PDB file of C-alpha atoms in Angstrom:
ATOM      1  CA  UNK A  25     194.221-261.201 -16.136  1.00  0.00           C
ATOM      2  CA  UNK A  26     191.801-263.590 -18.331  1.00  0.00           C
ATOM      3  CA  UNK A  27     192.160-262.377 -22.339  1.00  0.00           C
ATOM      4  CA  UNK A  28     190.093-262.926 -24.334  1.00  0.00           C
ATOM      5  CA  UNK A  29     190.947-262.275 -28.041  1.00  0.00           C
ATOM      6  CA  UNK A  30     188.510-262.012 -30.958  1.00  0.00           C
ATOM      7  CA  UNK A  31     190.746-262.423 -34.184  1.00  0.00           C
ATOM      8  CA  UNK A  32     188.990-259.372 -35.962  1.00  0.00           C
ATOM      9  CA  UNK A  33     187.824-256.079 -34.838  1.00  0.00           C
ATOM     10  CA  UNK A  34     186.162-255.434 -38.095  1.00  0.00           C
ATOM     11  CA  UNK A  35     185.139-257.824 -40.800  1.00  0.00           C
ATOM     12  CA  UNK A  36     183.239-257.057 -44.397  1.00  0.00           C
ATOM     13  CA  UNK A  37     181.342-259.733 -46.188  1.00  0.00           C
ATOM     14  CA  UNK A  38     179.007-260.180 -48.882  1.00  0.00           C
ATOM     15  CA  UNK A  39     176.249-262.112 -48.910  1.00  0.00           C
ATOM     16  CA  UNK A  40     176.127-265.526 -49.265  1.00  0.00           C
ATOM     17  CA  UNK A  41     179.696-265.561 -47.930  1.00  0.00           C
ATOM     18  CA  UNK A  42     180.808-268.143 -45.335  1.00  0.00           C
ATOM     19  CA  UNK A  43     182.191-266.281 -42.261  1.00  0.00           C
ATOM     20  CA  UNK A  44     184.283-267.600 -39.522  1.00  0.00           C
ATOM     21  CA  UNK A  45     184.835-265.589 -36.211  1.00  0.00           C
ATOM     22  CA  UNK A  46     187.859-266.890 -34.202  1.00  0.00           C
ATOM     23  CA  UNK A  47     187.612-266.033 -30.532  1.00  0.00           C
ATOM     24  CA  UNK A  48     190.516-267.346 -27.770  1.00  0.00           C
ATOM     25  CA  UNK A  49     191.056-267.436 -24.599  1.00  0.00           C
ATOM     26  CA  UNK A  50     194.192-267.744 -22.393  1.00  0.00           C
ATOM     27  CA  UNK A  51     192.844-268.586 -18.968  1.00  0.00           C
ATOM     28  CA  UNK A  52     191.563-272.691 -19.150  1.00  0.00           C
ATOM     29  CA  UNK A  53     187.887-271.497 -19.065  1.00  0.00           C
ATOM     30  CA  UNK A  54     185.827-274.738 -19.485  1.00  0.00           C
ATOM     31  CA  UNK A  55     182.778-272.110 -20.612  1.00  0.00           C
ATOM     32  CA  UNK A  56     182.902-269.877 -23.664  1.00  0.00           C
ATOM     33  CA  UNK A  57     180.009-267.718 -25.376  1.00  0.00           C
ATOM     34  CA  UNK A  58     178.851-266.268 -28.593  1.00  0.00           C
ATOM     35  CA  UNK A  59     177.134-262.838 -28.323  1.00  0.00           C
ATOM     36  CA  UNK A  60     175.389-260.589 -31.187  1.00  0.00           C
ATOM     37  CA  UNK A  61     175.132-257.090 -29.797  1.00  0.00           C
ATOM     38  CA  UNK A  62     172.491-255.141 -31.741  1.00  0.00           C
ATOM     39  CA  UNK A  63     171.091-251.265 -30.762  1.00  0.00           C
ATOM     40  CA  UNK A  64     167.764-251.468 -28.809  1.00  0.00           C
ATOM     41  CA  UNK A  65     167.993-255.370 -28.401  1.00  0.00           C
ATOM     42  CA  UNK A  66     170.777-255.339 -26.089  1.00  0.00           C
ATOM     43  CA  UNK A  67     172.888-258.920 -26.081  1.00  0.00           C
ATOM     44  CA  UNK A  68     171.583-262.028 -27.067  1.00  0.00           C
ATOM     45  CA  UNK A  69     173.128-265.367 -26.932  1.00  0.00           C
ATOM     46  CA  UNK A  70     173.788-267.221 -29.987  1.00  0.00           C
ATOM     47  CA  UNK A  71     175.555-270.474 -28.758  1.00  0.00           C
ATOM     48  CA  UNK A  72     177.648-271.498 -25.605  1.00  0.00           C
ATOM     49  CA  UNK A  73     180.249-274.703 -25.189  1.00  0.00           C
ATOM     50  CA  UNK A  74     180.380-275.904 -21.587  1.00  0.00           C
ATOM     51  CA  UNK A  75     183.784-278.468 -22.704  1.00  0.00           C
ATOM     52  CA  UNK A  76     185.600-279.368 -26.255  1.00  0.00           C
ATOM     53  CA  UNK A  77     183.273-280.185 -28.746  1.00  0.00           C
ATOM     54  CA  UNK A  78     179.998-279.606 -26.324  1.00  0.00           C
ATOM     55  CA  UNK A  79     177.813-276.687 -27.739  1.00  0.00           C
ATOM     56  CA  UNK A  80     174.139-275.821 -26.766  1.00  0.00           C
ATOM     57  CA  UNK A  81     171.904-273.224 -28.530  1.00  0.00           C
ATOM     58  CA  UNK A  82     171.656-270.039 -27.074  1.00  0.00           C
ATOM     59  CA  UNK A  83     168.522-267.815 -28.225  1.00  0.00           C
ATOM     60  CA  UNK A  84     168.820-267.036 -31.409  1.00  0.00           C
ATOM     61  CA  UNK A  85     171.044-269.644 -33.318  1.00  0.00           C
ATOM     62  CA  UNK A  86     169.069-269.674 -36.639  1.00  0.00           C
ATOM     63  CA  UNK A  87     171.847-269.118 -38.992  1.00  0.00           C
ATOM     64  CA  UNK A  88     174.917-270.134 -37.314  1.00  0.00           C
ATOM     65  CA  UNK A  89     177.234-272.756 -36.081  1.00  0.00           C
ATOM     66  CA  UNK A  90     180.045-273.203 -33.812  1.00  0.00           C
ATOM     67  CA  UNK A  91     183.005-275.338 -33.340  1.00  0.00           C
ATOM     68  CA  UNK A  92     185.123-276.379 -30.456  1.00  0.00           C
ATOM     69  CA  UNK A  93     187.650-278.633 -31.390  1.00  0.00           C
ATOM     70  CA  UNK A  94     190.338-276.901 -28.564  1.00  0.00           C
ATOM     71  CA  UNK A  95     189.505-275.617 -24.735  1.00  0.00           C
ATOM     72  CA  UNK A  96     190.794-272.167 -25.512  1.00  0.00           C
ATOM     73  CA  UNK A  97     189.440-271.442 -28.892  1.00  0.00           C
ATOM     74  CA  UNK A  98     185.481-271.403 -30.021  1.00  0.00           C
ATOM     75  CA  UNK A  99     184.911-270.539 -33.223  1.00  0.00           C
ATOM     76  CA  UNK A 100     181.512-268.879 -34.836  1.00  0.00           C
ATOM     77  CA  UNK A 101     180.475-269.950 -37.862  1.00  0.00           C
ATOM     78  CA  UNK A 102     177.776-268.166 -40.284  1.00  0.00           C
ATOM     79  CA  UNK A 103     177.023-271.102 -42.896  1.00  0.00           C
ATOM     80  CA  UNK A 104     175.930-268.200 -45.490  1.00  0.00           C
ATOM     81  CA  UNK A 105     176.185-264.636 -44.288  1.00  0.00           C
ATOM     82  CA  UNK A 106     173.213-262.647 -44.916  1.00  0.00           C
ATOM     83  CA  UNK A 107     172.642-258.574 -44.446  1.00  0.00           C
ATOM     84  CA  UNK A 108     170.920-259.232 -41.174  1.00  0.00           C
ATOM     85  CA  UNK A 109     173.681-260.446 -39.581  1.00  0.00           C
ATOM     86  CA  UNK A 110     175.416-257.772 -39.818  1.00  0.00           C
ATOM     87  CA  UNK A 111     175.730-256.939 -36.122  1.00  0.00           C
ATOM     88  CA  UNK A 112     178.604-256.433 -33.155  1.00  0.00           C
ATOM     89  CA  UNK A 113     179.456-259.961 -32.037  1.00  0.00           C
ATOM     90  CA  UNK A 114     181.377-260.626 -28.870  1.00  0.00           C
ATOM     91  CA  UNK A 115     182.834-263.700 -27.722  1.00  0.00           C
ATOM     92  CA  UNK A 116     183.225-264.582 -23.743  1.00  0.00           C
ATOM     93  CA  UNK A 117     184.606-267.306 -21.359  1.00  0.00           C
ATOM     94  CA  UNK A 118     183.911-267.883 -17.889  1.00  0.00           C
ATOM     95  CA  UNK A 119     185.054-270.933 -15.195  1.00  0.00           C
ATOM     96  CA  UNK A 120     182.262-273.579 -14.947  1.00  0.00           C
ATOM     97  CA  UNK A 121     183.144-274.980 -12.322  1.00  0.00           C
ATOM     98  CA  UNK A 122     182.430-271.657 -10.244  1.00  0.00           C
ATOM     99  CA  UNK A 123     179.163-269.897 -10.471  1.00  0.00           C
ATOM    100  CA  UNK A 124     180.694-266.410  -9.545  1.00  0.00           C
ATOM    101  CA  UNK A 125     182.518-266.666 -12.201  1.00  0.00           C
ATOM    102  CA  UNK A 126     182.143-263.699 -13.873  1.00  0.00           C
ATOM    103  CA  UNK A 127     181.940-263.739 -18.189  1.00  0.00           C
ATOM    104  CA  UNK A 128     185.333-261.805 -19.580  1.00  0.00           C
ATOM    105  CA  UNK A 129     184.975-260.736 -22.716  1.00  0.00           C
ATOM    106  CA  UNK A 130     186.667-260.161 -25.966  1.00  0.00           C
ATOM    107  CA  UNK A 131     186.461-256.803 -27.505  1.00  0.00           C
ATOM    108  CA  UNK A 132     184.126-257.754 -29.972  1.00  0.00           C
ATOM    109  CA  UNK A 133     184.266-257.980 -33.794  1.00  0.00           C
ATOM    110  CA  UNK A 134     181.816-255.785 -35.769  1.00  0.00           C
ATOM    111  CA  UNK A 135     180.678-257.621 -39.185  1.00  0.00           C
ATOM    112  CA  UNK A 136     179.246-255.717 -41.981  1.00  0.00           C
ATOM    113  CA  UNK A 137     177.592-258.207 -44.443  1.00  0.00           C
ATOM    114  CA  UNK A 138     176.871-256.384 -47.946  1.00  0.00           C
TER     115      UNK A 138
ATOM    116  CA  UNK B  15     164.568-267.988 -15.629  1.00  0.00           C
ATOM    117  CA  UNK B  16     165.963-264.867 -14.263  1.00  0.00           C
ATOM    118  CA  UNK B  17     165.036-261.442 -15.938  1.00  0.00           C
ATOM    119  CA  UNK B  18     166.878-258.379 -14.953  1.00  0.00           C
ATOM    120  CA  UNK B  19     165.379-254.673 -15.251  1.00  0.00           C
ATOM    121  CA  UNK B  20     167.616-251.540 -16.034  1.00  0.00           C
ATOM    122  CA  UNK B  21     164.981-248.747 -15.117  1.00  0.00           C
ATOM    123  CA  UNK B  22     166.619-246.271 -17.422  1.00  0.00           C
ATOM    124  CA  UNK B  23     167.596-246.420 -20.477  1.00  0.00           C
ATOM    125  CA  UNK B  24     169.256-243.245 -20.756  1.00  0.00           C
ATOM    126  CA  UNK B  25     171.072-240.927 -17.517  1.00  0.00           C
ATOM    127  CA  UNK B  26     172.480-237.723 -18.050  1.00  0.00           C
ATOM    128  CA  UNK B  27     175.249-235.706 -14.868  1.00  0.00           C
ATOM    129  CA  UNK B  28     176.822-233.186 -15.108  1.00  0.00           C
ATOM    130  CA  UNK B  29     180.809-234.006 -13.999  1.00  0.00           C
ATOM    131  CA  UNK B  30     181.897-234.446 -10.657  1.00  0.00           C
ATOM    132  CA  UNK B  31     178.020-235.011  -9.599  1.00  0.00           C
ATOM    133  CA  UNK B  32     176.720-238.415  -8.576  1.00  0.00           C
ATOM    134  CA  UNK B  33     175.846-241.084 -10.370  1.00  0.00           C
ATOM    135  CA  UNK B  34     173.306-243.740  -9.897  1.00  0.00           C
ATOM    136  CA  UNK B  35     172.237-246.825 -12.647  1.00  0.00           C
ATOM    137  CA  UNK B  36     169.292-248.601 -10.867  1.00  0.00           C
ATOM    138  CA  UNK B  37     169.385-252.380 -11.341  1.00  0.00           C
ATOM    139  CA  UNK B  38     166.289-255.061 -10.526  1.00  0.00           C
ATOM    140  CA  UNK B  39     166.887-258.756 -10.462  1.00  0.00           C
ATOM    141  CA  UNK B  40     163.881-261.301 -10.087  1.00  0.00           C
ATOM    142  CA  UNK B  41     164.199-263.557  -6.848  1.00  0.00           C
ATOM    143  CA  UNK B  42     166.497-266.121  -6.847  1.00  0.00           C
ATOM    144  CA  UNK B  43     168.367-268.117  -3.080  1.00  0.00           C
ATOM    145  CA  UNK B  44     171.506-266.511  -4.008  1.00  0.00           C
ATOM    146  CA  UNK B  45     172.107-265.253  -7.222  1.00  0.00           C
ATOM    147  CA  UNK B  46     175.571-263.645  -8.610  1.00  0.00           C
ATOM    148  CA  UNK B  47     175.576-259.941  -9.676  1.00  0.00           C
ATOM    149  CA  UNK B  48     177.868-258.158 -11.592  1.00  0.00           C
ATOM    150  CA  UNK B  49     177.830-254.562 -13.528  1.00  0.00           C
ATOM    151  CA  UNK B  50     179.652-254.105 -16.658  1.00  0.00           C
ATOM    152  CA  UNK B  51     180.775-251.077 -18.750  1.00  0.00           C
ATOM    153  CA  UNK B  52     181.214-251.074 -22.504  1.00  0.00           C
ATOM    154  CA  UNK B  53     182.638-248.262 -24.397  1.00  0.00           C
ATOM    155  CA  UNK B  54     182.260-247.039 -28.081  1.00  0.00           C
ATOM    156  CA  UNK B  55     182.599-250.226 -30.553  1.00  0.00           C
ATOM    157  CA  UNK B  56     184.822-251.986 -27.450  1.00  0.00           C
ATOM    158  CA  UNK B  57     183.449-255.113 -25.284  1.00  0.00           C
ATOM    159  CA  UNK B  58     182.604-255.757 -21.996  1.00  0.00           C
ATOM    160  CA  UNK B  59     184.729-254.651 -19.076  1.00  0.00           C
ATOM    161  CA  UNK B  60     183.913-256.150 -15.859  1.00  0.00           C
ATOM    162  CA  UNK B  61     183.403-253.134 -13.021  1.00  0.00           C
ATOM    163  CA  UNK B  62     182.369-255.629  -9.948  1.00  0.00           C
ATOM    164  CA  UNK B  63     180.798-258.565  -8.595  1.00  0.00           C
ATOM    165  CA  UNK B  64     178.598-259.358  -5.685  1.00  0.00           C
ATOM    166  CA  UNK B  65     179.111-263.279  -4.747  1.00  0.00           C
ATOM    167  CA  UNK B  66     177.488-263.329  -1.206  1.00  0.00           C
ATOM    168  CA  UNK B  67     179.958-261.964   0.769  1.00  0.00           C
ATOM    169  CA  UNK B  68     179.590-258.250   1.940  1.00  0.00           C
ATOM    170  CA  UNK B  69     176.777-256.455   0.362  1.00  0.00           C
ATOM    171  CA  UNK B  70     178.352-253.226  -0.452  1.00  0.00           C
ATOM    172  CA  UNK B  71     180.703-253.834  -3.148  1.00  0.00           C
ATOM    173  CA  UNK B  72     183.452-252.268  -4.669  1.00  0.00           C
ATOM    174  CA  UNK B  73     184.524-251.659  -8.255  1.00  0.00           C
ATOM    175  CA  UNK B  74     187.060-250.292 -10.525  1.00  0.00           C
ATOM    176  CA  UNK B  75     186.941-246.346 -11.052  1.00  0.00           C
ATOM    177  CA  UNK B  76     185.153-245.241  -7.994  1.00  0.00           C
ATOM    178  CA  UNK B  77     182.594-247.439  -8.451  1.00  0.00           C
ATOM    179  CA  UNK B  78     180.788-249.322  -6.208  1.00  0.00           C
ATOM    180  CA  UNK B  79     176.879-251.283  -5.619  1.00  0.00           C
ATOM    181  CA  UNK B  80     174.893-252.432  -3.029  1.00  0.00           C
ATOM    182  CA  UNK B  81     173.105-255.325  -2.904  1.00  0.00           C
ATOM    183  CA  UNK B  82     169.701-255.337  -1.212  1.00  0.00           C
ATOM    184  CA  UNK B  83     167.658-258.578  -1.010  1.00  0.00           C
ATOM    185  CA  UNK B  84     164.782-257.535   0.040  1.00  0.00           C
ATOM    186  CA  UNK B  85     164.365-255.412  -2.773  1.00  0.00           C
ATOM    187  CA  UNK B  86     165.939-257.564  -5.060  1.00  0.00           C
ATOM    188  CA  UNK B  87     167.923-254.364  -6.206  1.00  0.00           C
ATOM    189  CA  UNK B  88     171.390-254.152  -7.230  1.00  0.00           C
ATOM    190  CA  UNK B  89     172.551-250.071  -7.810  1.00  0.00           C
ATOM    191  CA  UNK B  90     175.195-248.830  -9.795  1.00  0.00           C
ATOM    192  CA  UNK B  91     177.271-245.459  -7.969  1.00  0.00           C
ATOM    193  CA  UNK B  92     179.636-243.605  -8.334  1.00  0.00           C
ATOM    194  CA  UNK B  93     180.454-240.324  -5.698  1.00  0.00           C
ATOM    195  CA  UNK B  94     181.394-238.333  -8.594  1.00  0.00           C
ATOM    196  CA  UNK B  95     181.129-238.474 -12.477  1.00  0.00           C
ATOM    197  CA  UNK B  96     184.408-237.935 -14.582  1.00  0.00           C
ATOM    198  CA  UNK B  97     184.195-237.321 -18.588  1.00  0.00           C
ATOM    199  CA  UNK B  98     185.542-241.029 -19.225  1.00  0.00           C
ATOM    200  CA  UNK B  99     182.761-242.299 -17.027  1.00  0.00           C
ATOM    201  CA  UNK B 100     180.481-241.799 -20.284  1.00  0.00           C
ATOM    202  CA  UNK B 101     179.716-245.127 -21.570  1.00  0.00           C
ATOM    203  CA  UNK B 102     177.204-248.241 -21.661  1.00  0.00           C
ATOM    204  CA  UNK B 103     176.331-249.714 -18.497  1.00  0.00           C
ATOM    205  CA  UNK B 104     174.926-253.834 -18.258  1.00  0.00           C
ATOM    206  CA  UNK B 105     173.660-255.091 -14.709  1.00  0.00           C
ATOM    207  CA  UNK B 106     174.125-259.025 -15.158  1.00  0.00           C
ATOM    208  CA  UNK B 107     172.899-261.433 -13.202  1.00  0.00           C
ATOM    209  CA  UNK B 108     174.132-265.552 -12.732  1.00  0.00           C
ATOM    210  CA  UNK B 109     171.802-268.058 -11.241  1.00  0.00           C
ATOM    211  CA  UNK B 110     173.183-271.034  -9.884  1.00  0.00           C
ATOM    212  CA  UNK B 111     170.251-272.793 -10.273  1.00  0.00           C
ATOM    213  CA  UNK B 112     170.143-272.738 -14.037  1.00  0.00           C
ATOM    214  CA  UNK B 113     173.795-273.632 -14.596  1.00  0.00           C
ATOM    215  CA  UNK B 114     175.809-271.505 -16.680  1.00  0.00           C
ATOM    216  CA  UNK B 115     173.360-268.883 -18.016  1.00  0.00           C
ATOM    217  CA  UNK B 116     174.187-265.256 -17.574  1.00  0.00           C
ATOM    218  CA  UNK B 117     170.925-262.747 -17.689  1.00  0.00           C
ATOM    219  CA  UNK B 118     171.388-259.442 -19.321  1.00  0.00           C
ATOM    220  CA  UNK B 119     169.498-256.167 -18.843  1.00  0.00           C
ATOM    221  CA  UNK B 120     169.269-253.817 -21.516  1.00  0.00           C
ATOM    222  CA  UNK B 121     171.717-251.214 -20.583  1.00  0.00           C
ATOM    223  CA  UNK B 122     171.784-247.809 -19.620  1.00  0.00           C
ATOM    224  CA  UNK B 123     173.808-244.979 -21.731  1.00  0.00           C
ATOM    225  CA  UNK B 124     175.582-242.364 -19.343  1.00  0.00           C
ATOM    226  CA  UNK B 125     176.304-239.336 -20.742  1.00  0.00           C
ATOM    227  CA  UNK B 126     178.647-236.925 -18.727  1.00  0.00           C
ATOM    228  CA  UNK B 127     178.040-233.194 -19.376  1.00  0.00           C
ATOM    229  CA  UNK B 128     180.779-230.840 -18.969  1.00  0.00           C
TER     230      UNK B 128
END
């Protein structure tokens, strides 16, 4: 089975803080995913990498960054946390190569910016 | 771009009564479909897929979906609801012709009543 691990199930901040969320993956996905997971606004897509060091904007990347230096790990970045972000994020992989593919995802890491 | 329509937001069963999540796609050649269930402050757990091969598909835990082009429709069911069945529910669609995009619909929040 794929695995997908998110290196923190629950992260406190403060404002202004620089946050990193660490998300691997075990199965030699060439796609991987940045979610924010907020009540009544269901997922949205922050950024996605396609290969190592290829990232496109998803729909809402104001405020973040992402690195992917390595295939199995894609790393979130928030350049200066703010309250707003405080949100469920979940990372995810998938194979590009294969449209049926289906996402896997990690089991998400819920940041509380103060 | 695809969109993808949960009709409810909310379903309520009793136990061991059926369920049903109703899922619309928008038209697309062949698109993939997949439901997903998350529970409390946990991620995404793939239940099944629909890739073009038989149109009734089955899932993990009882579940299964039906894929019906003409209506562009891909229900959720399940014969009969058990307690742990209570959860979120995301009908997700892939479309090969815009690469490596998943679409989301909003979900739909089964509660299981004793």
């Amino acid at each position: 089975d794929v695995k997908v691990t998110q290196s923190s199930r629950y992260l406190v901040k403060r404002t202004g803080e620089k946050v990193f969320l660490e998300c691997v993956q075990d199965m030699d996905h060439e796609n991987m995913f940045w979610y924010r997971q907020d009540p009544g606004l269901g997922l949205r897509l922050i950024y996605f990498s396609y290969d190592v060091k290829m990232k496109e904007k998803g729909d809402i990347p104001e405020g973040y960054s992402v690195s992917r230096e390595k295939k199995e790990r894609f790393s979130l970045i928030l350049e200066s946390a703010s309250t707003n972000q405080t949100s469920m994020y979940l990372c995810a992989s998938s194979k590009r190569t294969d449209y049926n593919s289906p996402l896997h995802f990690g089991n998400g890491t819920r940041l509380t910016v103060t | 771009a695809q969109s993808v329509t949960q009709l409810d937001s909310h379903v309520s069963v009793s136990e061991g009564t059926p369920v049903l999540l109703r899922c619309n796609y928008s038209s697309s050649y062949s698109p993939s479909l997949f439901w997903y269930v998350q529970h409390p402050n946990k991620g995404l757990q793939l239940l099944l897929k629909y890739t073009s091969a038989a149109t009734l598909v089955k899932g993990i835990n009882g579940f299964e979906a039906e894929f019906k082009k003409s209506e562009t429709s891909f229900h959720l069911t399940k014969p009969s609801a058990h307690m742990s069945d209570a959860a979120e529910y995301f009908c997700v669609v892939s479309d090969p012709d815009t690469g490596n995009q998943f679409y989301f619909g909003t979900g739909t929040s089964l509660t299981v009543i004793p």
